[in-house]
Amino acid sequence: MEQELQVLWVAVTAYVFAGVVAVVGVVLGKRPERSVLALMLAGLALQTLSIGLRWDRLGHGPFITMFEILCSNVWSLMTAYTLVYWRIPRIRASAAIVMPLMFIMLGWLMVAHPGEGHYPPTYNTPWLYIHIGLGKVFLGAVLVAVGLSCVILLRHAGIGLQRLAQLPASAQLDELAFRCMAIGLIFHTLMLIAGAIWAQDAWGRYWAWDPLETWAFITWLTVAFTIHARLAYRLSPPVHAGLVLAVFVTAFLTFFGVPFISATPHQGAV
Amino acid sequence: MDGAVKRNGLAQAASGQARTDSGDPTERSSAGVGLVRRLASLRLTLALIVLLGVGVAFAYLREGARTWPLVVPLILLAINLMAAVMTNGVFRRQTALLVFHLALVVLLLLVAAGRLTYLNGYVGVTEDVPFEGELSESDRGPLHAGALSGVRFVNRGFHIDYAPGLQREATRNQVAWQGSDGRWHDELIGDQKPLVVSGYRFYTTFNKGFAPTFRWRDTHGYVVRGSVQLPPYPLKEYSQAAEWSPPGSTLSIWVLLDIDEIILDPAEHTSFRLPEHYKLVVRIGRERHEMHPGDSLQTADGTLEFEGLRNWMGYRVFYDWTLPWLLAACAVAVVSLAAHFWRKFTARPWDA
């Protein structure tokens, strides 16, 4: 276990450096994009190695304990954001917002106990992997939307106008955030469907109002509400950004809060 | 064309009332169309999504009130959507979006149909004793019309390993079931694989245990076999007792399984198995007896012979004919939603 943890802490250090460089770059008006991308990729490679070592040792994926769930989500969120950072150069400065958000999860990960948990037999199905994978894509899409929304809100509040000027106009960021939410809606829907198939096989019911199912559905409703509200009221970018943040908070509570206060079989594996 | 028919329909409905009311038929028609337009409002959709969210929270918090808090907003959303389909040109221009929303309505109707015809139940089945369609507990929709009484299967035994700390691992249960043609089939079921017979799905559960099996001969020489399912093991390891009456008798027999060995050692990798060192304590009235396999006991009502111990497995039973259709509706919904956004987003770059 020592080895996998050491590799993980080096990965966390790389992420922290990536975030620091991104923030300093925006503050100083520089564009150290290659360095940020290299650090993020290095962090991802090391974290992949760490997760692989643990997976090999325990014989199951990182789905059980809070440590494993945080670790796998840091990995998937960083993968999603790194992909966007690489593919959409115009929004790279948003790393100065997104990476500090990731620091919260990294800090939480560092204080979580890395002990092992029991892998229930009901988790031994491909549907678990599909369900979790789809949920991770949803969270990744929402994270990107949150980064863009924070930029819009900071601009609206008159904070860092000059430093954030290298990013596209708020209307364009708003459109991109909307598209991320649309992608999020599709993947959240798929996650619910895959989860229902898994639950039917594992527990003989596709829906049972367990806390995680209920909160996942409420999260789906908040995404649907946000998309409809933007269409119905032609929301201004700051208002839409506020709704995106509300979705993120709901999703965060669902994914990282509910599984650990619930005593039902569906403990949460995303 | 459809729109014209609907408009005429509304106009005709309005004209019927116009004879008694003083209004102009054209005005009535436009009032009807106006009402449908108001029902189709996207802002109403938003309000109804909020109402559904409140209903979901209510249903979650109040287990006994799960129907109306969900049904009312869902019906209103369906009306809102149908009105939007009738009046909003966006749906006619964007087929994928229309299909997505219609798939949601179909999903809703299927869930409603499922709730009317479902069955949830539970039954414990002793090894080699056929299941004959009787459940220990069940709840079912008012229109449930399945053929559970015709379902036959036999629990042929199961294997469950335990990791140290009594952590249950995979369940493998061998069963034999009778098909509609009367032929018997063998099948291995377990954690992710139910037995499906006549639409009924039997899922193994963590409930399993021991069942002392008896042969009962009454005073007329009539012989029956019966088994007593003791409380689940190891969940209720220290209360392995139950009361039983032989078929056709009012005699009350209390049995206790006194196991004289460790079946599942929490410190070891181990497997669920029948005990080898045990005695069965049988109490009838004030008389107490200890029995081993093959022992007989004479009572005033007949003779009780203890044949031995068997396993029993608890099955969760589920019936819902809508399952494949629900999956199909979900697939249509998500594919059409993805197609809608794909067309929308590829038509114009985000930073155009």
Coordinates of C-alpha atoms in Angstrom, one line a residue:
Chain A
M1 CA 0.0 0.0 0.0
E2 CA 2.9 2.3 0.7
Q3 CA 4.0 2.3 -2.9
E4 CA 0.6 3.2 -4.3
L5 CA 0.2 6.0 -1.8
Q6 CA 3.6 7.4 -2.5
V7 CA 2.8 7.5 -6.2
L8 CA -0.6 9.1 -5.4
W9 CA 1.0 11.9 -3.4
V10 CA 3.4 12.7 -6.2
A11 CA 0.4 12.8 -8.5
V12 CA -1.4 15.2 -6.1
T13 CA 1.7 17.4 -6.0
A14 CA 1.8 17.6 -9.8
Y15 CA -1.9 18.6 -9.8
V16 CA -1.2 21.3 -7.1
F17 CA 1.7 22.6 -9.1
A18 CA -0.5 22.7 -12.3
G19 CA -3.1 24.7 -10.4
V20 CA -0.6 27.1 -8.9
V21 CA 1.1 27.7 -12.2
A22 CA -2.4 28.3 -13.9
V23 CA -3.4 30.8 -11.2
V24 CA 0.0 32.6 -11.3
G25 CA -0.2 32.7 -15.1
V26 CA -3.6 34.4 -15.0
V27 CA -2.6 36.8 -12.2
L28 CA 0.6 37.8 -14.1
G29 CA -1.1 37.9 -17.5
K30 CA 1.1 35.1 -18.8
R31 CA 0.1 31.9 -20.6
P32 CA 2.1 29.0 -19.2
E33 CA -0.3 26.6 -20.9
R34 CA 2.3 23.9 -21.9
S35 CA 3.6 23.7 -18.4
V36 CA 0.1 23.4 -16.9
L37 CA -0.9 20.7 -19.5
A38 CA 2.4 18.8 -18.9
L39 CA 1.8 18.9 -15.1
M40 CA -1.8 17.8 -15.4
L41 CA -0.8 14.9 -17.7
A42 CA 2.0 13.9 -15.4
G43 CA -0.4 13.9 -12.4
L44 CA -2.9 11.8 -14.4
A45 CA -0.2 9.3 -15.4
L46 CA 1.0 8.9 -11.9
Q47 CA -2.6 8.7 -10.4
T48 CA -3.5 6.1 -13.1
L49 CA -0.5 4.0 -11.9
S50 CA -1.5 4.4 -8.3
I51 CA -5.1 3.3 -8.9
G52 CA -3.8 0.4 -11.0
L53 CA -1.5 -0.8 -8.2
R54 CA -4.4 -0.6 -5.7
W55 CA -6.8 -2.3 -8.1
D56 CA -4.3 -5.1 -8.7
R57 CA -3.7 -5.5 -4.9
L58 CA -7.3 -5.6 -3.9
G59 CA -8.8 -7.2 -7.0
H60 CA -11.5 -4.6 -7.4
G61 CA -11.9 -1.0 -8.7
P62 CA -11.9 2.1 -6.5
F63 CA -15.6 2.0 -5.7
I64 CA -16.0 1.2 -2.0
T65 CA -14.4 3.6 0.5
M66 CA -14.5 7.4 0.6
F67 CA -10.8 7.3 -0.2
E68 CA -11.3 5.2 -3.3
I69 CA -14.4 7.2 -4.4
L70 CA -12.6 10.5 -4.0
C71 CA -9.5 9.2 -5.7
S72 CA -11.3 7.8 -8.7
N73 CA -13.3 11.0 -9.0
V74 CA -10.3 13.2 -8.8
W75 CA -8.9 11.0 -11.6
S76 CA -12.0 11.2 -13.8
L77 CA -12.5 15.0 -13.2
M78 CA -8.9 15.7 -14.0
T79 CA -9.2 13.5 -17.1
A80 CA -12.3 15.4 -18.3
Y81 CA -10.8 18.8 -17.6
T82 CA -7.4 17.9 -19.1
L83 CA -9.2 16.7 -22.3
V84 CA -11.1 20.0 -22.5
Y85 CA -7.9 22.0 -21.7
W86 CA -6.1 20.3 -24.5
R87 CA -8.9 20.4 -27.1
I88 CA -10.3 23.9 -26.4
P89 CA -7.3 26.2 -26.1
R90 CA -9.5 29.4 -25.9
I91 CA -10.7 28.5 -22.4
R92 CA -7.4 27.4 -20.9
A93 CA -7.3 30.3 -18.5
S94 CA -10.3 28.7 -16.8
A95 CA -7.8 26.4 -15.2
A96 CA -7.2 29.2 -12.7
I97 CA -10.7 28.6 -11.4
V98 CA -11.1 24.8 -12.0
M99 CA -7.9 23.7 -10.4
P100 CA -8.5 25.5 -7.1
L101 CA -11.9 23.7 -7.0
M102 CA -10.0 20.5 -7.5
F103 CA -7.8 21.5 -4.5
I104 CA -10.8 21.0 -2.2
M105 CA -11.2 17.4 -3.4
L106 CA -7.4 16.8 -3.2
G107 CA -7.4 18.1 0.4
W108 CA -10.3 15.8 1.3
L109 CA -8.5 12.9 -0.4
M110 CA -5.4 13.5 1.7
V111 CA -7.2 13.3 5.0
A112 CA -9.4 10.3 3.9
H113 CA -8.4 7.0 5.4
P114 CA -6.8 4.8 2.7
G115 CA -8.0 1.5 4.3
E116 CA -9.8 -1.2 2.4
G117 CA -13.5 -1.9 2.3
H118 CA -15.6 -5.0 1.7
Y119 CA -16.4 -5.5 -2.0
P120 CA -20.0 -6.9 -2.0
P121 CA -20.9 -9.6 -4.4
T122 CA -23.7 -7.4 -5.9
Y123 CA -20.9 -5.1 -7.2
N124 CA -19.5 -7.9 -9.4
T125 CA -21.2 -6.9 -12.6
P126 CA -20.2 -4.9 -15.7
W127 CA -23.2 -2.7 -15.1
L128 CA -21.4 -1.2 -12.1
Y129 CA -18.5 -0.1 -14.3
I130 CA -20.9 1.3 -16.9
H131 CA -23.0 3.1 -14.3
I132 CA -20.0 4.6 -12.6
G133 CA -18.3 5.5 -15.9
L134 CA -21.4 7.4 -17.1
G135 CA -21.7 9.2 -13.8
K136 CA -18.1 10.3 -14.1
V137 CA -18.6 11.8 -17.5
F138 CA -21.6 13.7 -16.1
L139 CA -19.5 15.1 -13.3
G140 CA -16.7 16.0 -15.6
A141 CA -19.0 17.9 -18.0
V142 CA -20.5 19.8 -15.0
L143 CA -17.1 20.6 -13.7
V144 CA -16.1 22.3 -17.0
A145 CA -19.5 24.2 -17.0
V146 CA -18.8 25.3 -13.4
G147 CA -15.3 26.6 -14.3
L148 CA -16.8 28.7 -17.1
S149 CA -19.7 29.8 -15.0
C150 CA -17.4 31.0 -12.3
V151 CA -15.6 33.1 -14.9
I152 CA -18.9 34.6 -15.9
L153 CA -19.9 35.4 -12.3
L154 CA -16.5 36.9 -11.5
R155 CA -16.8 39.2 -14.5
H156 CA -20.3 40.1 -13.5
A157 CA -19.1 41.0 -10.1
G158 CA -16.3 43.1 -11.6
I159 CA -13.5 40.9 -10.2
G160 CA -10.4 40.2 -12.3
L161 CA -11.9 41.7 -15.5
Q162 CA -8.5 42.4 -16.9
R163 CA -6.9 39.1 -15.9
L164 CA -9.9 37.1 -17.3
A165 CA -9.9 39.1 -20.5
Q166 CA -7.9 36.4 -22.3
L167 CA -11.0 34.2 -22.2
P168 CA -13.9 34.5 -24.7
A169 CA -16.9 36.8 -24.1
S170 CA -19.3 35.7 -21.4
A171 CA -22.0 35.0 -24.0
Q172 CA -19.7 32.4 -25.6
L173 CA -18.7 30.9 -22.3
D174 CA -22.4 30.7 -21.4
E175 CA -23.1 28.8 -24.6
L176 CA -20.2 26.4 -23.9
A177 CA -21.4 25.9 -20.4
F178 CA -24.9 25.2 -21.7
R179 CA -23.5 22.5 -24.1
C180 CA -21.6 20.9 -21.2
M181 CA -24.9 20.8 -19.2
A182 CA -26.6 19.2 -22.2
I183 CA -23.9 16.6 -22.4
G184 CA -24.2 16.2 -18.6
L185 CA -28.0 15.6 -19.0
I186 CA -27.4 12.8 -21.6
F187 CA -24.8 11.1 -19.4
H188 CA -26.8 11.5 -16.2
T189 CA -29.8 9.9 -18.0
L190 CA -27.6 7.1 -19.1
M191 CA -26.2 6.7 -15.6
L192 CA -29.7 6.4 -14.2
I193 CA -30.7 3.8 -16.8
A194 CA -27.5 1.7 -16.2
G195 CA -28.0 2.0 -12.5
A196 CA -31.6 0.8 -12.8
I197 CA -30.4 -2.2 -14.8
W198 CA -27.8 -3.0 -12.2
A199 CA -30.3 -2.6 -9.3
Q200 CA -32.8 -4.9 -11.0
D201 CA -30.1 -7.6 -11.3
A202 CA -28.5 -7.0 -7.9
W203 CA -31.5 -6.4 -5.7
G204 CA -34.5 -7.4 -7.8
R205 CA -35.9 -3.9 -8.2
Y206 CA -35.0 -1.1 -10.6
W207 CA -36.0 1.7 -8.4
A208 CA -36.6 1.7 -4.6
W209 CA -36.3 5.3 -3.5
D210 CA -33.1 4.7 -1.7
P211 CA -31.3 7.9 -0.7
L212 CA -28.8 7.8 -3.5
E213 CA -31.4 7.0 -6.2
T214 CA -33.6 9.8 -5.0
W215 CA -30.9 12.4 -4.9
A216 CA -29.6 11.3 -8.3
F217 CA -33.1 11.9 -9.7
I218 CA -33.3 15.3 -8.0
T219 CA -29.9 16.1 -9.6
W220 CA -31.4 15.1 -13.0
L221 CA -34.3 17.4 -12.3
T222 CA -32.0 20.3 -11.5
V223 CA -30.2 19.8 -14.8
A224 CA -33.5 19.6 -16.7
F225 CA -34.7 22.7 -14.9
T226 CA -31.5 24.6 -15.8
I227 CA -31.8 23.7 -19.5
H228 CA -35.5 24.5 -19.7
A229 CA -35.0 27.8 -17.7
R230 CA -32.4 28.9 -20.2
L231 CA -34.8 28.3 -23.0
A232 CA -37.9 29.7 -21.3
Y233 CA -36.5 32.9 -19.9
R234 CA -33.6 33.5 -22.3
L235 CA -31.5 33.8 -19.1
S236 CA -28.6 36.2 -19.0
P237 CA -25.1 34.5 -18.6
P238 CA -24.8 35.3 -14.9
V239 CA -28.2 33.8 -14.0
H240 CA -27.5 30.7 -16.0
A241 CA -24.1 30.5 -14.4
G242 CA -25.8 30.6 -11.0
L243 CA -28.1 27.7 -11.9
V244 CA -25.1 25.7 -13.1
L245 CA -23.4 26.2 -9.7
A246 CA -26.7 25.0 -8.1
V247 CA -26.6 21.9 -10.2
F248 CA -22.9 21.3 -9.2
V249 CA -23.7 21.7 -5.5
T250 CA -26.6 19.2 -5.8
A251 CA -24.5 16.8 -7.8
F252 CA -21.6 17.1 -5.3
L253 CA -23.9 16.4 -2.4
T254 CA -25.4 13.4 -4.2
F255 CA -22.1 11.9 -5.2
F256 CA -20.1 12.6 -2.1
G257 CA -22.5 13.2 0.7
V258 CA -25.5 10.9 0.4
P259 CA -23.5 7.6 0.0
F260 CA -21.9 8.1 3.3
I261 CA -25.0 8.9 5.4
S262 CA -27.1 6.1 3.8
A263 CA -27.4 2.6 5.4
T264 CA -29.1 1.0 2.4
P265 CA -27.4 -1.5 0.0
H266 CA -26.9 1.1 -2.6
Q267 CA -23.9 2.7 -0.8
G268 CA -22.8 4.6 -3.8
A269 CA -20.0 3.6 -6.0
V270 CA -19.5 6.6 -8.3
Chain B
M1 CA -53.1 18.9 -41.6
D2 CA -53.1 17.6 -38.1
G3 CA -53.0 21.1 -36.7
A4 CA -56.0 22.0 -38.9
V5 CA -58.0 19.0 -37.7
K6 CA -57.2 19.9 -34.1
R7 CA -58.2 23.5 -34.6
N8 CA -61.5 22.4 -36.2
G9 CA -62.0 20.1 -33.3
L10 CA -61.6 22.9 -30.8
A11 CA -63.8 25.1 -32.9
Q12 CA -66.6 22.5 -32.9
A13 CA -66.3 21.9 -29.2
A14 CA -66.5 25.6 -28.7
S15 CA -69.5 26.0 -31.0
G16 CA -71.5 23.5 -29.0
Q17 CA -71.3 25.7 -26.0
A18 CA -71.8 28.9 -28.0
R19 CA -75.6 28.2 -28.3
T20 CA -76.1 28.5 -24.6
D21 CA -73.5 31.1 -23.9
S22 CA -73.7 34.4 -25.6
G23 CA -70.2 34.4 -27.1
D24 CA -69.1 34.3 -30.7
P25 CA -68.0 30.8 -31.8
T26 CA -64.8 32.2 -33.3
E27 CA -64.0 33.9 -30.0
R28 CA -64.7 30.6 -28.2
S29 CA -62.4 28.8 -30.6
S30 CA -59.6 31.2 -30.1
A31 CA -60.2 31.1 -26.3
G32 CA -59.7 27.3 -26.5
V33 CA -56.6 27.6 -28.5
G34 CA -55.4 30.3 -26.0
L35 CA -56.0 27.8 -23.2
V36 CA -54.0 25.1 -24.9
R37 CA -51.2 27.6 -25.6
R38 CA -51.1 28.6 -21.9
L39 CA -51.0 24.9 -21.0
A40 CA -48.1 24.5 -23.4
S41 CA -46.0 27.2 -21.7
L42 CA -42.4 26.4 -21.1
R43 CA -42.6 28.4 -17.9
L44 CA -45.3 26.1 -16.7
T45 CA -42.9 23.2 -17.5
L46 CA -40.4 24.8 -15.2
A47 CA -43.0 25.2 -12.4
L48 CA -44.0 21.6 -12.8
I49 CA -40.4 20.4 -12.7
V50 CA -40.1 22.2 -9.4
L51 CA -43.4 20.6 -8.3
L52 CA -42.1 17.2 -9.3
G53 CA -38.9 17.8 -7.3
V54 CA -40.9 18.7 -4.2
G55 CA -43.0 15.5 -4.9
V56 CA -39.9 13.4 -5.1
A57 CA -38.6 14.8 -1.8
F58 CA -42.0 14.2 -0.2
A59 CA -42.1 10.7 -1.5
Y60 CA -38.6 10.0 -0.2
L61 CA -39.4 11.4 3.3
R62 CA -42.9 9.9 3.6
E63 CA -42.8 6.3 2.5
G64 CA -46.6 5.9 2.9
A65 CA -47.3 8.7 0.5
R66 CA -45.5 7.9 -2.7
T67 CA -48.3 7.9 -5.2
W68 CA -50.0 11.2 -5.4
P69 CA -47.0 13.5 -4.8
L70 CA -45.5 11.9 -7.9
V71 CA -48.6 11.2 -10.0
V72 CA -50.0 14.7 -9.9
P73 CA -47.0 16.6 -11.2
L74 CA -46.3 13.8 -13.7
I75 CA -49.8 14.0 -15.2
L76 CA -49.6 17.8 -15.3
L77 CA -46.2 17.5 -17.1
A78 CA -47.7 15.1 -19.6
I79 CA -50.6 17.5 -20.2
N80 CA -48.1 20.4 -20.5
L81 CA -46.0 18.4 -23.0
M82 CA -49.0 17.2 -25.1
A83 CA -50.2 20.8 -25.3
A84 CA -46.7 21.9 -26.4
V85 CA -46.6 19.3 -29.1
M86 CA -50.0 20.6 -30.4
T87 CA -49.1 24.2 -30.4
N88 CA -45.4 24.6 -30.4
G89 CA -43.8 24.5 -33.9
V90 CA -40.4 23.7 -32.4
F91 CA -41.5 20.1 -31.8
R92 CA -42.7 19.8 -35.4
R93 CA -39.4 21.2 -36.7
Q94 CA -37.2 19.2 -34.4
T95 CA -38.3 15.6 -34.6
A96 CA -35.6 14.2 -32.2
L97 CA -36.7 16.6 -29.5
L98 CA -40.3 15.5 -30.1
V99 CA -39.4 11.8 -29.9
F100 CA -37.4 12.4 -26.7
H101 CA -40.4 14.0 -25.0
L102 CA -42.9 11.5 -26.3
A103 CA -40.6 8.7 -25.0
L104 CA -40.7 10.3 -21.6
V105 CA -44.6 10.2 -21.8
V106 CA -44.4 6.5 -22.9
L107 CA -42.0 5.9 -20.0
L108 CA -44.5 7.4 -17.6
L109 CA -47.4 5.3 -19.0
L110 CA -45.3 2.2 -18.7
V111 CA -44.4 2.9 -15.1
A112 CA -48.1 3.4 -14.3
A113 CA -49.0 0.1 -16.1
G114 CA -46.2 -1.6 -14.1
R115 CA -47.5 -0.3 -10.8
L116 CA -51.0 -1.6 -11.7
T117 CA -49.7 -5.1 -12.5
Y118 CA -46.5 -5.7 -10.5
L119 CA -45.8 -8.2 -7.8
N120 CA -43.2 -8.1 -5.1
G121 CA -42.8 -11.0 -2.8
Y122 CA -40.6 -13.2 -0.7
V123 CA -40.4 -16.9 -0.1
G124 CA -38.0 -19.3 1.6
V125 CA -37.5 -22.6 -0.3
T126 CA -36.1 -25.6 1.4
E127 CA -33.6 -27.7 -0.5
D128 CA -35.3 -30.4 -2.7
V129 CA -38.8 -29.3 -1.6
P130 CA -40.6 -27.9 -4.7
F131 CA -41.9 -24.3 -4.7
E132 CA -45.6 -24.6 -5.6
G133 CA -46.6 -21.0 -6.1
E134 CA -47.1 -19.9 -2.6
L135 CA -45.3 -16.8 -1.2
S136 CA -44.6 -16.1 2.4
E137 CA -45.3 -12.4 1.8
S138 CA -46.2 -10.3 -1.2
D139 CA -47.7 -7.1 -2.4
R140 CA -49.2 -6.7 -5.9
G141 CA -50.8 -4.2 -8.1
P142 CA -54.6 -4.2 -8.3
L143 CA -54.6 -5.7 -11.9
H144 CA -51.9 -8.3 -11.4
A145 CA -52.8 -11.3 -13.5
G146 CA -49.7 -13.4 -13.5
A147 CA -49.7 -17.2 -13.2
L148 CA -47.6 -17.6 -10.1
S149 CA -49.6 -20.6 -9.0
G150 CA -48.3 -22.5 -12.0
V151 CA -44.6 -21.8 -11.3
R152 CA -42.6 -24.8 -10.2
F153 CA -39.0 -24.9 -9.2
V154 CA -36.7 -26.7 -6.8
N155 CA -33.8 -25.3 -4.8
R156 CA -31.0 -27.9 -5.4
G157 CA -28.6 -26.4 -2.9
F158 CA -26.3 -23.4 -2.9
H159 CA -22.7 -22.5 -2.2
I160 CA -21.6 -19.3 -0.5
D161 CA -18.0 -18.4 0.5
Y162 CA -17.2 -16.1 3.3
A163 CA -14.1 -13.9 3.6
P164 CA -12.6 -13.3 7.1
G165 CA -14.9 -11.1 9.1
L166 CA -17.9 -13.0 7.8
Q167 CA -17.9 -11.0 4.6
R168 CA -20.3 -12.8 2.3
E169 CA -19.0 -13.4 -1.2
A170 CA -20.7 -14.8 -4.3
T171 CA -23.9 -16.9 -4.0
R172 CA -24.2 -19.8 -6.4
N173 CA -27.6 -21.5 -6.2
Q174 CA -28.4 -24.6 -8.3
V175 CA -32.1 -24.8 -9.2
A176 CA -34.3 -26.9 -11.4
W177 CA -37.4 -25.3 -12.9
Q178 CA -40.3 -26.6 -14.9
G179 CA -41.0 -25.0 -18.3
S180 CA -44.4 -24.4 -19.9
D181 CA -44.0 -27.7 -21.8
G182 CA -43.6 -29.6 -18.5
R183 CA -39.9 -30.4 -19.0
W184 CA -37.5 -29.7 -16.2
H185 CA -34.4 -27.6 -16.7
D186 CA -31.3 -27.0 -14.5
E187 CA -29.9 -23.6 -14.0
L188 CA -27.3 -21.9 -11.8
I189 CA -28.5 -18.6 -10.4
G190 CA -26.9 -16.1 -8.0
D191 CA -26.2 -12.5 -7.2
Q192 CA -26.7 -11.0 -10.7
K193 CA -28.7 -13.7 -12.2
P194 CA -32.3 -14.4 -11.2
L195 CA -34.4 -17.4 -12.1
V196 CA -37.0 -16.2 -14.6
V197 CA -40.1 -18.4 -14.9
S198 CA -43.4 -17.2 -16.5
G199 CA -42.3 -13.6 -16.1
Y200 CA -41.6 -14.1 -12.4
R201 CA -38.0 -13.3 -11.3
F202 CA -36.6 -15.1 -8.3
Y203 CA -33.5 -13.5 -6.8
T204 CA -31.4 -15.1 -4.2
T205 CA -31.1 -13.1 -1.0
F206 CA -28.7 -13.0 2.0
N207 CA -31.4 -14.8 3.9
K208 CA -30.6 -18.5 4.1
G209 CA -30.4 -21.1 6.9
F210 CA -31.1 -24.6 8.1
A211 CA -34.4 -26.5 7.9
P212 CA -34.9 -29.6 10.1
T213 CA -37.0 -32.1 8.0
F214 CA -39.6 -34.4 9.6
R215 CA -41.7 -37.3 8.6
W216 CA -45.1 -37.2 10.3
R217 CA -47.4 -40.2 10.6
D218 CA -50.8 -39.5 12.1
T219 CA -52.9 -42.0 14.0
H220 CA -54.6 -43.0 10.8
G221 CA -51.3 -44.0 9.2
Y222 CA -51.3 -41.0 6.9
V223 CA -47.7 -39.9 6.2
V224 CA -46.5 -36.4 5.3
R225 CA -43.1 -34.7 5.1
G226 CA -42.5 -31.2 6.3
S227 CA -39.6 -28.9 7.1
V228 CA -39.2 -26.1 9.5
Q229 CA -37.2 -23.1 8.2
L230 CA -35.2 -21.8 11.2
P231 CA -34.2 -18.1 11.3
P232 CA -31.6 -17.0 8.9
Y233 CA -28.0 -18.0 9.5
P234 CA -25.6 -16.5 10.5
L235 CA -27.8 -13.4 10.8
K236 CA -29.6 -15.0 13.8
E237 CA -27.0 -17.5 14.8
Y238 CA -28.1 -17.5 18.5
S239 CA -31.8 -17.9 18.0
Q240 CA -32.1 -21.0 15.8
A241 CA -35.6 -21.9 17.0
A242 CA -39.0 -22.0 15.5
E243 CA -42.5 -23.4 16.1
W244 CA -44.2 -25.8 13.7
S245 CA -47.4 -27.8 13.3
P246 CA -47.4 -31.0 11.2
P247 CA -49.8 -30.7 8.2
G248 CA -53.4 -31.6 9.3
S249 CA -52.5 -31.5 13.0
T250 CA -53.0 -28.9 15.7
L251 CA -50.0 -30.1 17.6
S252 CA -47.5 -27.3 18.3
I253 CA -43.9 -28.4 18.0
W254 CA -41.1 -26.1 19.1
V255 CA -37.7 -27.0 17.7
L256 CA -34.3 -25.6 18.5
L257 CA -31.1 -26.4 16.6
D258 CA -28.2 -26.7 19.0
I259 CA -25.0 -26.6 16.9
D260 CA -21.9 -27.9 18.6
E261 CA -19.3 -26.5 16.3
I262 CA -18.3 -23.4 14.5
I263 CA -19.9 -23.3 11.1
L264 CA -18.5 -19.9 9.9
D265 CA -15.2 -19.0 11.5
P266 CA -14.9 -15.2 11.3
A267 CA -11.1 -15.5 11.3
E268 CA -11.0 -17.8 8.3
H269 CA -12.0 -18.1 4.7
T270 CA -14.9 -20.4 5.0
S271 CA -18.1 -21.6 3.3
F272 CA -21.7 -22.0 4.3
R273 CA -22.5 -25.6 5.1
L274 CA -24.8 -27.8 7.1
P275 CA -23.6 -28.6 10.7
E276 CA -22.2 -32.0 11.4
H277 CA -22.3 -31.9 15.2
Y278 CA -25.6 -30.9 16.5
K279 CA -28.7 -32.0 18.2
L280 CA -32.3 -31.0 17.7
V281 CA -34.2 -30.0 20.8
V282 CA -37.9 -30.7 20.4
R283 CA -40.4 -29.4 22.9
I284 CA -44.1 -30.6 22.8
G285 CA -46.1 -29.1 25.6
R286 CA -44.0 -29.6 28.7
E287 CA -42.0 -32.5 27.2
R288 CA -38.5 -31.9 26.0
H289 CA -36.6 -34.3 23.7
E290 CA -33.3 -34.3 22.0
M291 CA -33.3 -35.8 18.5
H292 CA -30.7 -36.9 16.0
P293 CA -31.4 -37.9 12.4
G294 CA -33.4 -41.1 12.3
D295 CA -34.9 -40.6 15.8
S296 CA -38.6 -40.9 16.2
L297 CA -41.0 -39.5 18.8
Q298 CA -44.4 -40.8 19.7
T299 CA -47.1 -38.2 20.5
A300 CA -50.8 -38.5 21.2
D301 CA -51.5 -37.3 17.6
G302 CA -49.0 -39.4 15.7
T303 CA -45.3 -40.2 15.2
L304 CA -42.6 -37.6 14.4
E305 CA -39.5 -38.8 12.8
F306 CA -36.5 -36.4 12.4
E307 CA -35.0 -37.1 8.9
G308 CA -32.2 -34.6 9.1
L309 CA -31.1 -31.1 8.2
R310 CA -31.4 -29.3 4.9
N311 CA -30.6 -25.8 3.7
W312 CA -33.2 -23.2 2.8
M313 CA -32.7 -20.1 0.6
G314 CA -34.8 -16.9 0.7
Y315 CA -35.9 -15.6 -2.7
R316 CA -37.1 -12.1 -3.5
V317 CA -39.8 -12.5 -6.1
F318 CA -40.5 -9.7 -8.7
Y319 CA -42.9 -9.5 -11.6
D320 CA -43.2 -6.6 -13.9
W321 CA -43.9 -7.2 -17.6
T322 CA -43.0 -3.7 -18.5
L323 CA -39.3 -4.1 -17.9
P324 CA -38.1 -4.7 -21.5
W325 CA -40.4 -1.9 -22.7
L326 CA -39.1 0.5 -20.1
L327 CA -35.6 -0.2 -21.3
A328 CA -36.7 0.3 -24.9
A329 CA -38.4 3.6 -24.1
C330 CA -35.3 4.7 -22.1
A331 CA -33.1 3.9 -25.1
V332 CA -35.3 5.8 -27.5
A333 CA -35.4 8.8 -25.1
V334 CA -31.6 9.0 -24.7
V335 CA -30.7 8.4 -28.3
S336 CA -33.2 11.0 -29.5
L337 CA -32.0 13.5 -26.9
A338 CA -28.4 12.9 -28.0
A339 CA -29.4 13.3 -31.7
H340 CA -31.2 16.5 -30.9
F341 CA -28.2 18.1 -29.2
W342 CA -25.8 16.7 -31.8
R343 CA -27.7 18.4 -34.6
K344 CA -28.1 21.6 -32.6
F345 CA -24.5 21.9 -31.6
T346 CA -22.9 20.8 -34.9
A347 CA -25.0 23.4 -36.7
R348 CA -23.1 26.3 -35.1
P349 CA -19.8 26.5 -33.2
W350 CA -20.1 27.6 -29.5
D351 CA -17.9 30.6 -30.1
A352 CA -19.5 31.7 -33.4

